mmCIF file with all atom_site columns, C-alpha atoms in Angstrom:
data_model
loop_
_atom_site.group_PDB
_atom_site.id
_atom_site.type_symbol
_atom_site.label_atom_id
_atom_site.label_alt_id
_atom_site.label_comp_id
_atom_site.label_asym_id
_atom_site.label_entity_id
_atom_site.label_seq_id
_atom_site.pdbx_PDB_ins_code
_atom_site.Cartn_x
_atom_site.Cartn_y
_atom_site.Cartn_z
_atom_site.occupancy
_atom_site.B_iso_or_equiv
_atom_site.pdbx_formal_charge
_atom_site.auth_seq_id
_atom_site.auth_comp_id
_atom_site.auth_asym_id
_atom_site.auth_atom_id
_atom_site.pdbx_PDB_model_num
ATOM 1   C CA . MET A 1 1   ? -77.897 -6.592  38.589 1.00 50.00 ? 5   MET A CA 1
ATOM 2   C CA . LEU A 1 2   ? -76.541 -5.327  34.633 1.00 54.00 ? 6   LEU A CA 1
ATOM 3   C CA . ASP A 1 3   ? -74.066 -3.254  36.133 1.00 59.00 ? 7   ASP A CA 1
ATOM 4   C CA . GLN A 1 4   ? -72.318 -5.823  38.269 1.00 60.00 ? 8   GLN A CA 1
ATOM 5   C CA . THR A 1 5   ? -72.457 -7.843  35.008 1.00 62.00 ? 9   THR A CA 1
ATOM 6   C CA . ARG A 1 6   ? -70.779 -4.843  33.195 1.00 61.00 ? 10  ARG A CA 1
ATOM 7   C CA . GLY A 1 7   ? -68.149 -4.959  36.216 1.00 62.00 ? 11  GLY A CA 1
ATOM 8   C CA . GLY A 1 8   ? -67.615 -8.675  35.677 1.00 68.00 ? 12  GLY A CA 1
ATOM 9   C CA . ALA A 1 9   ? -66.959 -8.167  31.540 1.00 64.00 ? 13  ALA A CA 1
ATOM 10  C CA . ALA A 1 10  ? -64.413 -5.364  32.363 1.00 64.00 ? 14  ALA A CA 1
ATOM 11  C CA . LEU A 1 11  ? -62.925 -7.799  34.433 1.00 66.00 ? 15  LEU A CA 1
ATOM 12  C CA . GLY A 1 12  ? -63.653 -10.886 31.646 1.00 66.00 ? 16  GLY A CA 1
ATOM 13  C CA . VAL A 1 13  ? -61.434 -9.195  29.276 1.00 65.00 ? 17  VAL A CA 1
ATOM 14  C CA . ARG A 1 14  ? -58.058 -9.679  31.067 1.00 61.00 ? 18  ARG A CA 1
ATOM 15  C CA . GLY A 1 15  ? -57.727 -12.511 29.450 1.00 60.00 ? 19  GLY A CA 1
ATOM 16  C CA . ALA A 1 16  ? -56.424 -10.720 26.539 1.00 58.00 ? 20  ALA A CA 1
ATOM 17  C CA . ARG A 1 17  ? -52.988 -10.750 28.712 1.00 59.00 ? 21  ARG A CA 1
ATOM 18  C CA . GLY A 1 18  ? -52.562 -13.605 28.377 1.00 59.00 ? 22  GLY A CA 1
ATOM 19  C CA . SER A 1 19  ? -51.184 -12.661 25.052 1.00 58.00 ? 23  SER A CA 1
ATOM 20  C CA . LEU A 1 20  ? -48.116 -11.134 26.904 1.00 62.00 ? 24  LEU A CA 1
ATOM 21  C CA . PRO A 1 21  ? -46.169 -14.395 27.939 1.00 62.00 ? 25  PRO A CA 1
ATOM 22  C CA . ARG A 1 22  ? -47.044 -15.780 24.862 1.00 61.00 ? 26  ARG A CA 1
ATOM 23  C CA . CYS A 1 23  ? -45.072 -13.483 23.118 1.00 64.00 ? 27  CYS A CA 1
ATOM 24  C CA . GLY A 1 24  ? -42.431 -13.407 25.759 1.00 63.00 ? 28  GLY A CA 1
ATOM 25  C CA . GLY A 1 25  ? -42.040 -17.033 25.261 1.00 62.00 ? 29  GLY A CA 1
ATOM 26  C CA . LEU A 1 26  ? -41.918 -16.530 21.666 1.00 60.00 ? 30  LEU A CA 1
ATOM 27  C CA . LEU A 1 27  ? -38.909 -13.947 22.234 1.00 64.00 ? 31  LEU A CA 1
ATOM 28  C CA . ARG A 1 28  ? -37.101 -15.900 24.508 1.00 60.00 ? 32  ARG A CA 1
ATOM 29  C CA . GLN A 1 29  ? -37.236 -19.039 21.729 1.00 63.00 ? 33  GLN A CA 1
ATOM 30  C CA . GLY A 1 30  ? -35.108 -16.816 19.865 1.00 68.00 ? 34  GLY A CA 1
ATOM 31  C CA . THR A 1 31  ? -37.252 -16.544 17.127 1.00 72.00 ? 35  THR A CA 1
ATOM 32  C CA . SER A 1 32  ? -35.232 -14.439 14.119 1.00 75.00 ? 36  SER A CA 1
ATOM 33  C CA . GLN A 1 33  ? -36.477 -12.710 11.302 1.00 77.00 ? 37  GLN A CA 1
ATOM 34  C CA . PHE A 1 34  ? -33.860 -11.287 8.870  1.00 81.00 ? 38  PHE A CA 1
ATOM 35  C CA . GLY A 1 35  ? -31.262 -13.032 10.988 1.00 83.00 ? 39  GLY A CA 1
ATOM 36  C CA . LYS A 1 36  ? -32.030 -11.233 13.870 1.00 81.00 ? 40  LYS A CA 1
ATOM 37  C CA . PRO A 1 37  ? -34.148 -11.796 16.791 1.00 79.00 ? 41  PRO A CA 1
ATOM 38  C CA . ILE A 1 38  ? -36.964 -10.301 16.738 1.00 79.00 ? 42  ILE A CA 1
ATOM 39  C CA . ALA A 1 39  ? -36.561 -9.062  19.982 1.00 77.00 ? 43  ALA A CA 1
ATOM 40  C CA . GLY A 1 40  ? -34.166 -6.557  18.930 1.00 80.00 ? 44  GLY A CA 1
ATOM 41  C CA . PHE A 1 41  ? -36.212 -4.528  16.888 1.00 84.00 ? 45  PHE A CA 1
ATOM 42  C CA . GLN A 1 42  ? -37.569 -1.711  18.215 1.00 89.00 ? 46  GLN A CA 1
ATOM 43  C CA . LEU A 1 43  ? -40.748 -1.886  16.980 1.00 89.00 ? 47  LEU A CA 1
ATOM 44  C CA . VAL A 1 44  ? -41.311 -5.173  18.706 1.00 86.00 ? 48  VAL A CA 1
ATOM 45  C CA . GLN A 1 45  ? -39.798 -3.750  21.931 1.00 86.00 ? 49  GLN A CA 1
ATOM 46  C CA . GLY A 1 46  ? -42.521 -0.701  21.595 1.00 91.00 ? 50  GLY A CA 1
ATOM 47  C CA . LYS A 1 47  ? -45.747 -2.852  20.711 1.00 88.00 ? 51  LYS A CA 1
ATOM 48  C CA . LEU A 1 48  ? -44.458 -5.016  23.748 1.00 86.00 ? 52  LEU A CA 1
ATOM 49  C CA . ALA A 1 49  ? -44.220 -1.644  25.912 1.00 88.00 ? 53  ALA A CA 1
ATOM 50  C CA . THR A 1 50  ? -47.867 -0.642  24.897 1.00 90.00 ? 54  THR A CA 1
ATOM 51  C CA . MET A 1 51  ? -49.656 -4.183  25.578 1.00 87.00 ? 55  MET A CA 1
ATOM 52  C CA . LEU A 1 52  ? -47.620 -4.055  29.038 1.00 86.00 ? 56  LEU A CA 1
ATOM 53  C CA . ALA A 1 53  ? -49.421 -0.973  29.605 1.00 91.00 ? 57  ALA A CA 1
ATOM 54  C CA . GLU A 1 54  ? -52.221 -1.252  28.476 1.00 90.00 ? 58  GLU A CA 1
ATOM 55  C CA . THR A 1 55  ? -52.851 -4.626  30.631 1.00 87.00 ? 59  THR A CA 1
ATOM 56  C CA . THR A 1 56  ? -51.576 -2.336  33.916 1.00 89.00 ? 60  THR A CA 1
ATOM 57  C CA . ALA A 1 57  ? -54.296 0.122   32.975 1.00 92.00 ? 61  ALA A CA 1
ATOM 58  C CA . MET A 1 58  ? -57.156 -2.555  32.702 1.00 90.00 ? 62  MET A CA 1
ATOM 59  C CA . GLN A 1 59  ? -56.171 -4.039  35.919 1.00 89.00 ? 63  GLN A CA 1
ATOM 60  C CA . LEU A 1 60  ? -56.015 -0.242  37.357 1.00 92.00 ? 64  LEU A CA 1
ATOM 61  C CA . VAL A 1 61  ? -59.217 -0.205  36.058 1.00 92.00 ? 65  VAL A CA 1
ATOM 62  C CA . CYS A 1 62  ? -60.920 -2.996  37.375 1.00 89.00 ? 66  CYS A CA 1
ATOM 63  C CA . PHE A 1 63  ? -59.427 -2.510  41.249 1.00 91.00 ? 67  PHE A CA 1
ATOM 64  C CA . ARG A 1 64  ? -60.725 0.741   41.571 1.00 93.00 ? 68  ARG A CA 1
ATOM 65  C CA . LEU A 1 65  ? -64.170 -0.641  40.112 1.00 91.00 ? 69  LEU A CA 1
ATOM 66  C CA . ALA A 1 66  ? -64.241 -3.292  42.766 1.00 89.00 ? 70  ALA A CA 1
ATOM 67  C CA . GLN A 1 67  ? -63.560 -0.958  45.141 1.00 93.00 ? 71  GLN A CA 1
ATOM 68  C CA . LEU A 1 68  ? -66.373 1.062   44.042 1.00 93.00 ? 72  LEU A CA 1
ATOM 69  C CA . GLN A 1 69  ? -68.357 -1.531  43.873 1.00 90.00 ? 73  GLN A CA 1
ATOM 70  C CA . GLU A 1 70  ? -67.455 -2.609  47.730 1.00 91.00 ? 74  GLU A CA 1
ATOM 71  C CA . ALA A 1 71  ? -68.363 0.341   49.071 1.00 95.00 ? 75  ALA A CA 1
ATOM 72  C CA . GLY A 1 72  ? -71.772 0.577   47.444 1.00 92.00 ? 76  GLY A CA 1
ATOM 73  C CA . ALA A 1 73  ? -70.520 3.766   45.041 1.00 94.00 ? 77  ALA A CA 1
ATOM 74  C CA . MET A 1 74  ? -70.354 2.021   41.980 1.00 91.00 ? 78  MET A CA 1
ATOM 75  C CA . THR A 1 75  ? -72.650 3.196   39.231 1.00 91.00 ? 79  THR A CA 1
ATOM 76  C CA . GLY A 1 76  ? -74.434 1.826   35.745 1.00 88.00 ? 80  GLY A CA 1
ATOM 77  C CA . PRO A 1 77  ? -72.488 4.205   33.956 1.00 89.00 ? 81  PRO A CA 1
ATOM 78  C CA . MET A 1 78  ? -69.131 3.258   35.737 1.00 90.00 ? 82  MET A CA 1
ATOM 79  C CA . ALA A 1 79  ? -69.456 -0.035  35.188 1.00 87.00 ? 83  ALA A CA 1
ATOM 80  C CA . SER A 1 80  ? -70.196 0.575   31.401 1.00 86.00 ? 84  SER A CA 1
ATOM 81  C CA . LEU A 1 81  ? -67.233 2.745   30.422 1.00 89.00 ? 85  LEU A CA 1
ATOM 82  C CA . ALA A 1 82  ? -64.666 0.094   32.585 1.00 89.00 ? 86  ALA A CA 1
ATOM 83  C CA . LYS A 1 83  ? -66.096 -2.612  30.286 1.00 86.00 ? 87  LYS A CA 1
ATOM 84  C CA . LEU A 1 84  ? -66.305 -0.181  27.211 1.00 87.00 ? 88  LEU A CA 1
ATOM 85  C CA . HIS A 1 85  ? -62.290 0.930   27.853 1.00 89.00 ? 89  HIS A CA 1
ATOM 86  C CA . ASN A 1 86  ? -61.156 -2.969  29.011 1.00 89.00 ? 90  ASN A CA 1
ATOM 87  C CA . VAL A 1 87  ? -62.735 -4.281  25.673 1.00 87.00 ? 91  VAL A CA 1
ATOM 88  C CA . ARG A 1 88  ? -61.229 -1.959  23.193 1.00 88.00 ? 92  ARG A CA 1
ATOM 89  C CA . LYS A 1 89  ? -57.702 -1.971  24.983 1.00 89.00 ? 93  LYS A CA 1
ATOM 90  C CA . ALA A 1 90  ? -57.703 -6.078  25.561 1.00 87.00 ? 94  ALA A CA 1
ATOM 91  C CA . LYS A 1 91  ? -58.649 -6.039  21.485 1.00 86.00 ? 95  LYS A CA 1
ATOM 92  C CA . LEU A 1 92  ? -55.603 -3.601  21.032 1.00 87.00 ? 96  LEU A CA 1
ATOM 93  C CA . VAL A 1 93  ? -53.491 -5.484  22.913 1.00 86.00 ? 97  VAL A CA 1
ATOM 94  C CA . CYS A 1 94  ? -54.608 -8.996  21.206 1.00 84.00 ? 98  CYS A CA 1
ATOM 95  C CA . SER A 1 95  ? -53.753 -7.149  18.231 1.00 85.00 ? 99  SER A CA 1
ATOM 96  C CA . GLU A 1 96  ? -50.307 -6.024  18.619 1.00 86.00 ? 100 GLU A CA 1
ATOM 97  C CA . ALA A 1 97  ? -49.406 -9.548  20.129 1.00 83.00 ? 101 ALA A CA 1
ATOM 98  C CA . ARG A 1 98  ? -50.663 -10.978 16.629 1.00 83.00 ? 102 ARG A CA 1
ATOM 99  C CA . ASP A 1 99  ? -49.224 -8.594  14.679 1.00 84.00 ? 103 ASP A CA 1
ATOM 100 C CA . ILE A 1 100 ? -45.826 -10.025 16.480 1.00 83.00 ? 104 ILE A CA 1
ATOM 101 C CA . LEU A 1 101 ? -46.559 -13.457 16.481 1.00 80.00 ? 105 LEU A CA 1
ATOM 102 C CA . GLY A 1 102 ? -47.087 -13.269 12.992 1.00 79.00 ? 106 GLY A CA 1
ATOM 103 C CA . GLY A 1 103 ? -49.203 -16.179 11.436 1.00 76.00 ? 107 GLY A CA 1
ATOM 104 C CA . ASN A 1 104 ? -48.075 -17.922 14.762 1.00 70.00 ? 108 ASN A CA 1
ATOM 105 C CA . GLY A 1 105 ? -50.774 -15.270 16.371 1.00 71.00 ? 109 GLY A CA 1
ATOM 106 C CA . LEU A 1 106 ? -53.487 -17.451 14.561 1.00 74.00 ? 110 LEU A CA 1
ATOM 107 C CA . LEU A 1 107 ? -52.233 -20.716 15.441 1.00 71.00 ? 111 LEU A CA 1
ATOM 108 C CA . LEU A 1 108 ? -54.327 -22.560 18.675 1.00 64.00 ? 112 LEU A CA 1
ATOM 109 C CA . GLU A 1 109 ? -51.851 -23.153 20.262 1.00 69.00 ? 113 GLU A CA 1
ATOM 110 C CA . TYR A 1 110 ? -50.924 -19.485 21.243 1.00 65.00 ? 114 TYR A CA 1
ATOM 111 C CA . HIS A 1 111 ? -54.395 -18.268 22.104 1.00 71.00 ? 115 HIS A CA 1
ATOM 112 C CA . VAL A 1 112 ? -54.441 -14.712 20.847 1.00 75.00 ? 116 VAL A CA 1
ATOM 113 C CA . ALA A 1 113 ? -56.653 -15.589 18.042 1.00 76.00 ? 117 ALA A CA 1
ATOM 114 C CA . ARG A 1 114 ? -59.093 -17.033 20.173 1.00 75.00 ? 118 ARG A CA 1
ATOM 115 C CA . HIS A 1 115 ? -59.134 -14.059 22.485 1.00 74.00 ? 119 HIS A CA 1
ATOM 116 C CA . LEU A 1 116 ? -59.437 -11.348 19.923 1.00 77.00 ? 120 LEU A CA 1
ATOM 117 C CA . THR A 1 117 ? -62.367 -13.534 18.666 1.00 78.00 ? 121 THR A CA 1
ATOM 118 C CA . ASP A 1 118 ? -63.833 -13.875 22.096 1.00 79.00 ? 122 ASP A CA 1
ATOM 119 C CA . LEU A 1 119 ? -63.008 -9.701  22.422 1.00 79.00 ? 123 LEU A CA 1
ATOM 120 C CA . GLU A 1 120 ? -65.194 -9.378  19.185 1.00 80.00 ? 124 GLU A CA 1
ATOM 121 C CA . ILE A 1 121 ? -68.202 -10.863 20.030 1.00 79.00 ? 125 ILE A CA 1
ATOM 122 C CA . VAL A 1 122 ? -68.343 -9.140  23.432 1.00 74.00 ? 126 VAL A CA 1
ATOM 123 C CA . ASP A 1 123 ? -67.560 -6.076  21.732 1.00 74.00 ? 127 ASP A CA 1
ATOM 124 C CA . THR A 1 124 ? -70.032 -6.757  19.062 1.00 69.00 ? 128 THR A CA 1
ATOM 125 C CA . THR A 1 125 ? -73.290 -7.704  21.459 1.00 63.00 ? 129 THR A CA 1
ATOM 126 C CA . ARG A 1 126 ? -72.257 -3.849  23.240 1.00 57.00 ? 130 ARG A CA 1
ATOM 127 C CA . ALA A 1 127 ? -72.815 -2.767  19.716 1.00 53.00 ? 131 ALA A CA 1
ATOM 128 C CA . ARG A 1 128 ? -76.120 -4.496  18.888 1.00 52.00 ? 132 ARG A CA 1
ATOM 129 C CA . ILE A 1 129 ? -77.563 -3.483  21.861 1.00 53.00 ? 133 ILE A CA 1
ATOM 130 C CA . ARG A 1 130 ? -76.637 0.050   21.620 1.00 53.00 ? 134 ARG A CA 1
ATOM 131 C CA . SER A 1 131 ? -77.846 0.667   18.074 1.00 50.00 ? 135 SER A CA 1
ATOM 132 C CA . SER A 1 132 ? -81.406 -0.793  19.251 1.00 50.00 ? 136 SER A CA 1
ATOM 133 C CA . ARG A 1 133 ? -82.494 1.428   21.478 1.00 53.00 ? 137 ARG A CA 1
#
């Protein structure tokens, strides 16, 4: 049961992927900095590419974990590693989104800060359990 819960947690952190459309929407609105659209800066483009790559990797980990679970081959360590991987990557994605959005990344309207807070709770719970062993 615990393994399935960990697998579910690995799937659950994909909510961070919601940060991508928020950033994209802001960029489509023509947000500018120093008189230029922020989408034109290579740094922002690099952050968006990183976010997309990491969320794709998270999806692939979940897909493979689901395959293993259906085949009855998923183990506890596999589920734990999937959760660890996805939480860390989701935190990275949310941090990148917050950086791109600037002050807007802290507003509830964009959900980035909420996702990041949720991920911190999941990660802190994992760390607390690990340190109590």
